[in-house]
Amino acid sequence: MGPKTNRNTQVLLARRPQGAPTEKDFRIVETPMPETRPGTVLVQNLYLSLDPYMRGRMNDAKSYIPPIEIEAVMGGGTVGKVIRSDIADMPEGAIVEGLLGWQAFAVAKPKALRIVDPTLAPISTALGILGMPGLTAYFGLLDLGKPEPGDTVVVSAASGAVGSIVGQIAKRQGCRTVGVVGTEEKARYILDTLGYDVAINYQTTDNLRTAIRDAAPDGVNVYFDNVGGPVTDAVFNNLALRARIVICGQISLYNASRQEMGPRNLTQILMTRSRIEGFIVFDYLDRYPEGLKDLSTWLANGEITYKEDIVDGLQNAPRTFIGLLEGKNFGKQLIKIAEA
Ligand SMILES: NC(=O)c1ccc[n+]([C@@H]2O[C@H](COP(=O)([O-])OP(=O)(O)OC[C@H]3O[C@@H](n4cnc5c(N)ncnc54)[C@H](OP(=O)(O)O)[C@@H]3O)[C@@H](O)[C@H]2O)c1
C-alpha cells in the first residue's frame, strides 16, 4: 500500500501557554515520512481526538502523564489505517486506534495499537463512545458513582463526550438525571435526545444553587463532576446523605495560571457523610474489554447514542482545541485528517 506522499505534517508544541492557549503556542511543520523498523507498522492517521486533558500536558507540571516537551509533537489519540506492515496480525488496511499524536502519519509497535472493527460502528467512535471518553463515563459512573435506581445523578459538561454517555448510562440504571450545560442548544439536545430529566444552563441561570435544589428536591445522590468551579460549589450545597462525587474533570480550572487552594464547601461533605473520589480512566486498562462490550451492545441496541463535532484538516487542530476549552464544541471533538 504505502503512503502517496513522502512528507508528514505535524503539530508541535511551540511554547507553554500562559493561561488560555493561543495559536502561537503551536507550530505546524512538514517533516520527512517516518521510516518503519522491523516489528513496527506505518499508520496514516484519519481522525485525531481533541481532549481537555491535553491542556494539562502543555504545562511543565507533574501529573499522571508527563508533560509534552517543547518542539515535540502534541500527544493525542488517533484512529488510522495501517499502510505499511509485515506483521501478520496487523496487516495493511487494518484500522487501528492509538496515541499517535497530532500528525498525519506515525510509526508504531502493534502492542501500542488496538485494532478497531469498522463493521461495529463508524471508526471515529473508537475515539468517543467506543473509546476513552465512553470508558471514562462507564467506569467512572458505575464503579465510583454506584448509581442505584431512583437516585438523582447530576452531570456537568452534560452534552460532551463523557457527560453525554454518563447521563444515558445513569438513565439506563433507572436514575433521575440532571445535566448542566453552557448553551440552550445543548440543553435542548440533552433533554430531547439523551433523555435527561432536567437541563440547567449555567451561563444563564441566576442562582445555580437554587436551580440544582429545584432539579433535585431530595438531594443529589451522585455528582459526576467534569468541570469544578461554581457548578461544583452549587452541587455541594445540595447533596443527599452519603452522596458519591466522582471527580472526573475540572475543565473550568485548566486555563487558570494560579492553582486554587483547598477544596471548597467541605462542611457539606461532612454533614452529608459524602465520599469524593478522583478518577483516571487509565487505571481501568485491564477492564476496557468489559466496558467496550457493554457500550457497543447498548449502542447497537439503540439504548445509547452519541454526537460528534468533526472539523476538517490537521491545520485547524490548534484553533479547534482552543475552542474546546471555551465550550465551543458540541459533542465529541474530532479532527478529520484524511479520508478513510
Ligand atoms: N479522569 C479521566 O480519566 C478523564 C477522561 C476523559 C475526560 N476527562 C475530563 O472530563 C471532562 C469532559 O471531557 P470531554 O472530553 O467529555 O469534553 P467535552 O465535555 O466534550 O467538552 C468540554 C466541555 O466542557 C465545558 N466547559 C468548558 N469550560 C467550562 C467552564 N469554565 N465551566 C463549565 N464547563 C465548561 C463545555 O461545555 P458547556 O458548553 O456545556 O459548558 C465544553 O463543551 C474534562 O474535564 C476532561 O478533562 C477525564
Coordinates of C-alpha atoms and ligand atoms in Angstrom, one line a residue:
M1 CA 0.0 0.0 0.0
G2 CA 2.4 2.7 1.2
P3 CA 1.8 6.5 1.5
K4 CA 1.0 8.6 -1.5
T5 CA 3.4 11.4 -0.3
N6 CA 6.9 11.4 1.2
R7 CA 6.0 14.2 3.7
N8 CA 4.4 14.1 7.1
T9 CA 2.5 17.0 8.7
Q10 CA 2.9 17.5 12.4
V11 CA 1.6 19.9 15.0
L12 CA 4.3 20.8 17.6
L13 CA 4.1 22.4 21.0
A14 CA 6.0 25.7 20.3
R15 CA 5.9 27.1 23.8
R16 CA 4.0 26.7 27.0
P17 CA 0.7 28.7 27.2
Q18 CA 0.2 31.3 29.8
G19 CA -3.5 30.9 30.8
A20 CA -5.7 30.1 27.8
P21 CA -3.7 28.7 24.8
T22 CA -3.3 30.8 21.6
E23 CA -2.4 29.6 18.1
K24 CA 1.1 30.9 18.7
D25 CA 1.7 28.1 21.3
F26 CA 1.6 25.6 18.4
R27 CA 3.7 25.2 15.2
I28 CA 2.7 23.2 12.1
V29 CA 5.6 21.6 10.3
E30 CA 6.3 19.5 7.3
T31 CA 8.8 16.7 8.0
P32 CA 10.0 13.6 6.1
M33 CA 7.8 10.5 6.2
P34 CA 8.7 8.4 9.2
E35 CA 10.6 5.1 8.4
T36 CA 9.3 1.7 9.7
R37 CA 11.7 -0.6 11.5
P38 CA 11.3 -4.3 11.8
G39 CA 8.4 -5.1 14.2
T40 CA 6.6 -1.7 13.5
V41 CA 3.9 -0.5 11.2
L42 CA 3.2 2.8 9.4
V43 CA -0.2 4.3 10.2
Q44 CA -2.0 7.0 8.3
N45 CA -4.0 8.9 10.9
L46 CA -7.6 9.5 9.7
Y47 CA -9.1 11.1 12.9
L48 CA -7.5 13.0 15.8
S49 CA -9.2 13.2 19.1
L50 CA -9.0 16.6 20.9
D51 CA -9.5 16.2 24.7
P52 CA -9.4 18.7 27.6
Y53 CA -6.6 16.8 29.3
M54 CA -4.2 17.9 26.6
R55 CA -4.2 21.4 28.2
G56 CA -2.5 19.9 31.3
R57 CA 0.1 18.2 29.2
M58 CA 1.1 21.6 27.7
N59 CA 2.3 22.8 31.2
D60 CA 5.6 21.9 32.7
A61 CA 3.9 20.3 35.7
K62 CA 3.9 16.9 37.3
S63 CA 0.7 14.9 36.5
Y64 CA -0.4 11.4 35.9
I65 CA 1.2 11.6 32.4
P66 CA 4.4 13.5 31.6
P67 CA 4.3 17.0 30.0
I68 CA 4.8 17.4 26.3
E69 CA 8.3 18.7 25.6
I70 CA 8.7 22.0 23.7
E71 CA 9.2 21.2 19.9
A72 CA 7.7 17.8 20.4
V73 CA 4.6 16.6 18.5
M74 CA 1.4 17.3 20.5
G75 CA 0.2 14.0 22.0
G76 CA -3.3 12.6 21.4
G77 CA -5.5 9.7 20.4
T78 CA -5.9 8.8 16.8
V79 CA -7.7 6.4 14.6
G80 CA -5.9 5.4 11.4
K81 CA -5.2 2.9 8.7
V82 CA -2.1 0.7 8.6
I83 CA -0.4 1.4 5.3
R84 CA 2.8 -0.4 5.6
S85 CA 3.2 -3.7 7.6
D86 CA 4.9 -7.0 7.5
I87 CA 3.1 -8.1 10.7
A88 CA 0.5 -10.8 10.1
D89 CA -1.8 -9.8 12.9
M90 CA -1.9 -6.2 11.8
P91 CA -1.9 -6.2 8.0
E92 CA -2.1 -3.2 5.7
G93 CA -5.6 -1.9 5.6
A94 CA -6.3 -2.6 9.3
I95 CA -8.0 0.2 11.2
V96 CA -6.2 0.9 14.5
E97 CA -6.6 3.3 17.5
G98 CA -3.6 4.5 19.5
L99 CA -1.9 7.5 21.0
L100 CA -0.1 8.6 17.8
G101 CA -0.4 12.3 18.2
W102 CA -1.3 15.4 16.2
Q103 CA 0.3 14.2 12.9
A104 CA -0.7 12.8 9.6
F105 CA 1.5 9.6 9.8
A106 CA 3.2 7.7 12.5
V107 CA 5.2 4.6 13.1
A108 CA 4.1 2.4 16.0
K109 CA 4.6 -1.0 17.5
P110 CA 1.5 -3.2 17.2
K111 CA 1.2 -3.6 21.0
A112 CA 0.7 0.1 21.3
L113 CA -2.3 -0.1 19.0
R114 CA -5.9 -1.5 19.3
I115 CA -7.5 -3.0 16.2
V116 CA -10.9 -1.4 15.5
D117 CA -13.7 -3.4 13.9
P118 CA -15.1 -1.0 11.2
T119 CA -18.3 -3.1 10.9
L120 CA -19.3 -2.3 14.5
A121 CA -19.8 1.5 14.2
P122 CA -18.1 4.4 12.3
I123 CA -14.4 4.2 13.1
S124 CA -14.3 7.7 14.6
T125 CA -16.3 6.2 17.6
A126 CA -13.1 4.5 18.7
L127 CA -12.1 7.9 20.0
G128 CA -15.5 8.6 21.5
I129 CA -18.4 6.5 22.7
L130 CA -16.4 3.2 22.0
G131 CA -13.1 4.6 23.2
M132 CA -11.5 6.6 26.1
P133 CA -14.4 9.0 26.7
G134 CA -17.1 6.3 26.7
L135 CA -15.0 4.1 29.0
T136 CA -14.5 7.1 31.3
A137 CA -18.2 7.5 31.6
Y138 CA -18.8 3.8 32.1
F139 CA -16.2 3.1 34.8
G140 CA -16.4 6.5 36.5
L141 CA -20.2 6.3 36.9
L142 CA -20.7 2.6 37.6
D143 CA -17.6 1.9 39.7
L144 CA -17.3 5.1 41.6
G145 CA -20.7 6.7 41.4
K146 CA -22.5 3.4 42.1
P147 CA -25.9 4.7 40.9
E148 CA -29.0 3.0 42.4
P149 CA -32.4 3.0 40.7
G150 CA -34.3 6.2 41.9
D151 CA -31.0 8.1 42.6
T152 CA -30.6 11.6 41.3
V153 CA -27.5 11.9 39.2
V154 CA -26.1 15.3 38.3
V155 CA -23.6 15.6 35.4
S156 CA -21.6 18.7 34.5
A157 CA -20.5 19.3 30.8
A158 CA -23.5 17.0 30.2
S159 CA -23.6 17.2 26.4
G160 CA -19.9 16.5 26.0
A161 CA -18.0 13.3 25.0
V162 CA -18.0 12.0 28.6
G163 CA -21.1 13.7 30.1
S164 CA -23.4 12.6 27.3
I165 CA -22.6 8.9 28.0
V166 CA -22.8 9.3 31.8
G167 CA -26.3 10.7 31.5
Q168 CA -27.5 7.9 29.3
I169 CA -26.0 5.1 31.4
A170 CA -27.5 6.7 34.5
K171 CA -30.9 6.8 32.9
R172 CA -30.5 3.1 31.9
Q173 CA -29.8 2.3 35.6
G174 CA -33.2 3.8 36.5
C175 CA -31.9 7.2 37.8
R176 CA -33.2 10.7 37.5
T177 CA -30.7 12.7 35.5
V178 CA -29.9 16.4 35.7
G179 CA -27.4 17.8 33.2
V180 CA -25.6 21.1 33.5
V181 CA -24.6 22.7 30.2
G182 CA -23.5 26.1 28.7
T183 CA -25.9 26.8 25.9
E184 CA -29.7 26.5 25.2
E185 CA -28.9 24.3 22.1
K186 CA -27.0 21.9 24.4
A187 CA -29.9 22.0 26.9
R188 CA -32.4 21.0 24.3
Y189 CA -30.2 18.2 23.0
I190 CA -29.7 16.6 26.4
L191 CA -33.4 16.7 27.1
D192 CA -34.7 15.6 23.7
T193 CA -32.0 13.2 22.6
L194 CA -30.2 12.0 25.7
G195 CA -33.3 11.6 27.9
Y196 CA -32.0 13.9 30.7
D197 CA -34.9 14.8 33.0
V198 CA -33.7 18.3 33.7
A199 CA -31.2 20.6 31.9
I200 CA -29.6 23.6 33.7
N201 CA -27.8 26.3 31.6
Y202 CA -25.1 27.6 34.0
Q203 CA -24.4 30.5 31.7
T204 CA -27.9 32.0 32.0
T205 CA -29.2 30.7 35.4
D206 CA -29.0 33.4 38.1
N207 CA -28.8 31.2 41.1
L208 CA -27.3 27.8 40.4
R209 CA -27.7 26.6 43.9
T210 CA -31.5 27.0 43.8
A211 CA -31.6 25.6 40.3
I212 CA -29.9 22.4 41.5
R213 CA -32.2 22.3 44.5
D214 CA -35.3 22.6 42.4
A215 CA -34.0 19.9 40.0
A216 CA -33.1 17.6 42.9
P217 CA -35.6 18.2 45.7
D218 CA -34.5 15.1 47.6
G219 CA -30.8 15.9 47.1
V220 CA -28.1 14.8 44.7
N221 CA -27.0 11.1 45.2
V222 CA -24.3 11.1 42.6
Y223 CA -22.4 14.0 41.1
F224 CA -20.3 13.3 38.1
D225 CA -18.0 16.3 38.0
N226 CA -16.4 17.3 34.7
V227 CA -15.9 21.0 35.4
G228 CA -15.3 22.0 39.0
G229 CA -15.7 25.7 39.9
P230 CA -19.0 27.4 40.6
V231 CA -21.1 24.5 39.2
T232 CA -19.5 22.1 41.7
D233 CA -20.0 24.6 44.6
A234 CA -23.7 24.7 43.8
V235 CA -24.0 20.9 43.7
F236 CA -22.1 20.5 47.0
N237 CA -24.9 22.7 48.6
N238 CA -27.5 20.1 47.5
L239 CA -26.0 16.7 48.4
A240 CA -28.2 13.9 49.7
L241 CA -27.0 11.7 52.6
R242 CA -24.0 9.6 51.6
A243 CA -23.6 11.1 48.1
R244 CA -20.9 9.9 45.8
I245 CA -18.9 12.6 44.0
V246 CA -16.8 11.4 41.0
I247 CA -14.0 13.9 40.3
C248 CA -13.5 13.2 36.6
G249 CA -12.5 16.6 35.2
Q250 CA -12.1 20.2 36.3
I251 CA -12.2 21.9 32.9
S252 CA -13.2 25.3 34.4
L253 CA -9.7 25.5 36.0
Y254 CA -7.5 24.1 33.3
N255 CA -6.5 27.6 31.9
A256 CA -6.0 29.1 35.4
S257 CA -2.5 30.3 35.8
R258 CA -2.7 30.0 39.6
Q259 CA -3.8 26.9 41.4
E260 CA -6.9 27.2 43.6
M261 CA -6.0 26.5 47.1
G262 CA -8.2 24.0 49.1
P263 CA -11.4 22.3 48.2
R264 CA -14.4 24.5 49.0
N265 CA -17.6 23.6 50.9
L266 CA -16.2 20.6 52.8
T267 CA -18.7 21.3 55.6
Q268 CA -21.3 19.9 53.1
I269 CA -19.3 16.7 52.7
L270 CA -19.1 16.3 56.4
M271 CA -22.8 16.9 57.1
T272 CA -23.9 14.5 54.4
R273 CA -21.2 11.9 55.1
S274 CA -20.4 12.0 51.3
R275 CA -17.5 10.5 49.5
I276 CA -15.4 12.3 46.9
E277 CA -13.1 10.2 44.8
G278 CA -10.7 11.1 42.0
F279 CA -10.9 9.0 38.8
I280 CA -8.4 8.3 36.0
V281 CA -9.7 6.0 33.2
F282 CA -6.2 4.5 32.6
D283 CA -6.5 2.7 35.9
Y284 CA -9.1 0.5 34.3
L285 CA -7.0 -0.6 31.3
D286 CA -7.4 -4.3 32.1
R287 CA -11.1 -3.9 32.2
Y288 CA -11.5 -2.0 28.9
P289 CA -12.8 -5.1 27.1
E290 CA -15.7 -5.4 29.6
G291 CA -16.6 -1.7 29.2
L292 CA -16.4 -1.8 25.4
K293 CA -18.5 -4.9 25.2
D294 CA -21.4 -3.3 27.1
L295 CA -21.1 0.1 25.4
S296 CA -21.1 -1.5 21.9
T297 CA -24.0 -3.7 22.8
W298 CA -26.0 -0.7 24.1
L299 CA -25.1 1.3 21.0
A300 CA -26.1 -1.5 18.6
N301 CA -29.4 -1.9 20.5
G302 CA -30.1 1.8 20.2
E303 CA -30.1 2.2 24.0
I304 CA -27.4 4.9 23.9
T305 CA -26.4 7.4 21.2
Y306 CA -23.6 9.9 20.6
K307 CA -22.8 13.2 18.8
E308 CA -19.5 14.1 17.1
D309 CA -18.2 17.6 16.3
I310 CA -15.8 17.0 13.3
V311 CA -13.6 19.7 12.0
D312 CA -11.7 19.1 8.7
G313 CA -7.9 19.4 8.5
L314 CA -5.0 19.0 10.9
Q315 CA -4.1 22.7 10.4
N316 CA -7.3 23.5 12.2
A317 CA -6.4 21.4 15.3
P318 CA -4.9 24.3 17.4
R319 CA -7.8 26.6 16.8
T320 CA -10.4 23.9 17.5
F321 CA -8.6 22.8 20.7
I322 CA -8.7 26.4 21.9
G323 CA -12.4 26.4 21.2
L324 CA -12.9 23.1 23.1
L325 CA -11.6 24.7 26.3
E326 CA -14.2 27.6 25.8
G327 CA -17.1 25.2 25.3
K328 CA -17.4 25.8 21.5
N329 CA -17.6 22.1 20.7
F330 CA -21.0 20.4 20.6
G331 CA -20.3 16.6 21.0
K332 CA -17.0 14.7 20.9
Q333 CA -14.4 17.0 19.3
L334 CA -12.6 15.3 16.4
I335 CA -10.3 16.5 13.6
K336 CA -10.6 14.7 10.3
I337 CA -7.1 14.3 8.9
A338 CA -7.7 12.2 5.8
E339 CA -10.5 10.2 4.0
A340 CA -10.7 6.6 5.1
Ligands
LIG1 N1 -10.5 11.4 34.6 C1 -10.4 10.9 33.4 O1 -9.9 9.8 33.2 C2 -11.0 11.7 32.2 C3 -11.1 11.1 30.9 C4 -11.7 11.9 29.9 C5 -12.2 13.2 30.2 N2 -12.0 13.7 31.4 C6 -12.5 15.0 31.8 O2 -13.9 15.0 31.6 C7 -14.3 16.4 31.2 C8 -15.1 16.3 30.0 O3 -14.3 15.9 28.9 P1 -14.9 15.7 27.5 O4 -13.8 15.0 26.6 O5 -16.2 15.0 27.6 O6 -15.1 17.2 27.0 P2 -16.5 17.8 26.4 O7 -17.4 17.8 27.5 O8 -16.8 17.1 25.1 O9 -16.0 19.3 26.1 C9 -15.7 20.1 27.1 C10 -16.9 20.9 27.6 O10 -16.6 21.4 28.9 C11 -17.5 22.5 29.1 N3 -16.7 23.7 29.7 C12 -15.7 24.3 29.2 N4 -15.3 25.3 30.0 C13 -16.1 25.3 31.1 C14 -16.2 26.0 32.3 N5 -15.4 27.1 32.5 N6 -17.2 25.7 33.2 C15 -18.0 24.7 32.9 N7 -18.0 23.9 31.8 C16 -17.0 24.2 30.9 C17 -18.1 23.0 27.8 O11 -19.4 22.6 27.7 P3 -20.6 23.6 28.1 O12 -20.8 24.5 26.9 O13 -21.7 22.8 28.4 O14 -20.0 24.4 29.3 C18 -17.3 22.1 26.8 O15 -18.0 21.8 25.6 C19 -13.0 17.2 31.1 O16 -12.8 17.9 32.3 C20 -11.9 16.1 31.0 O17 -10.7 16.6 31.4 C21 -11.4 12.9 32.4

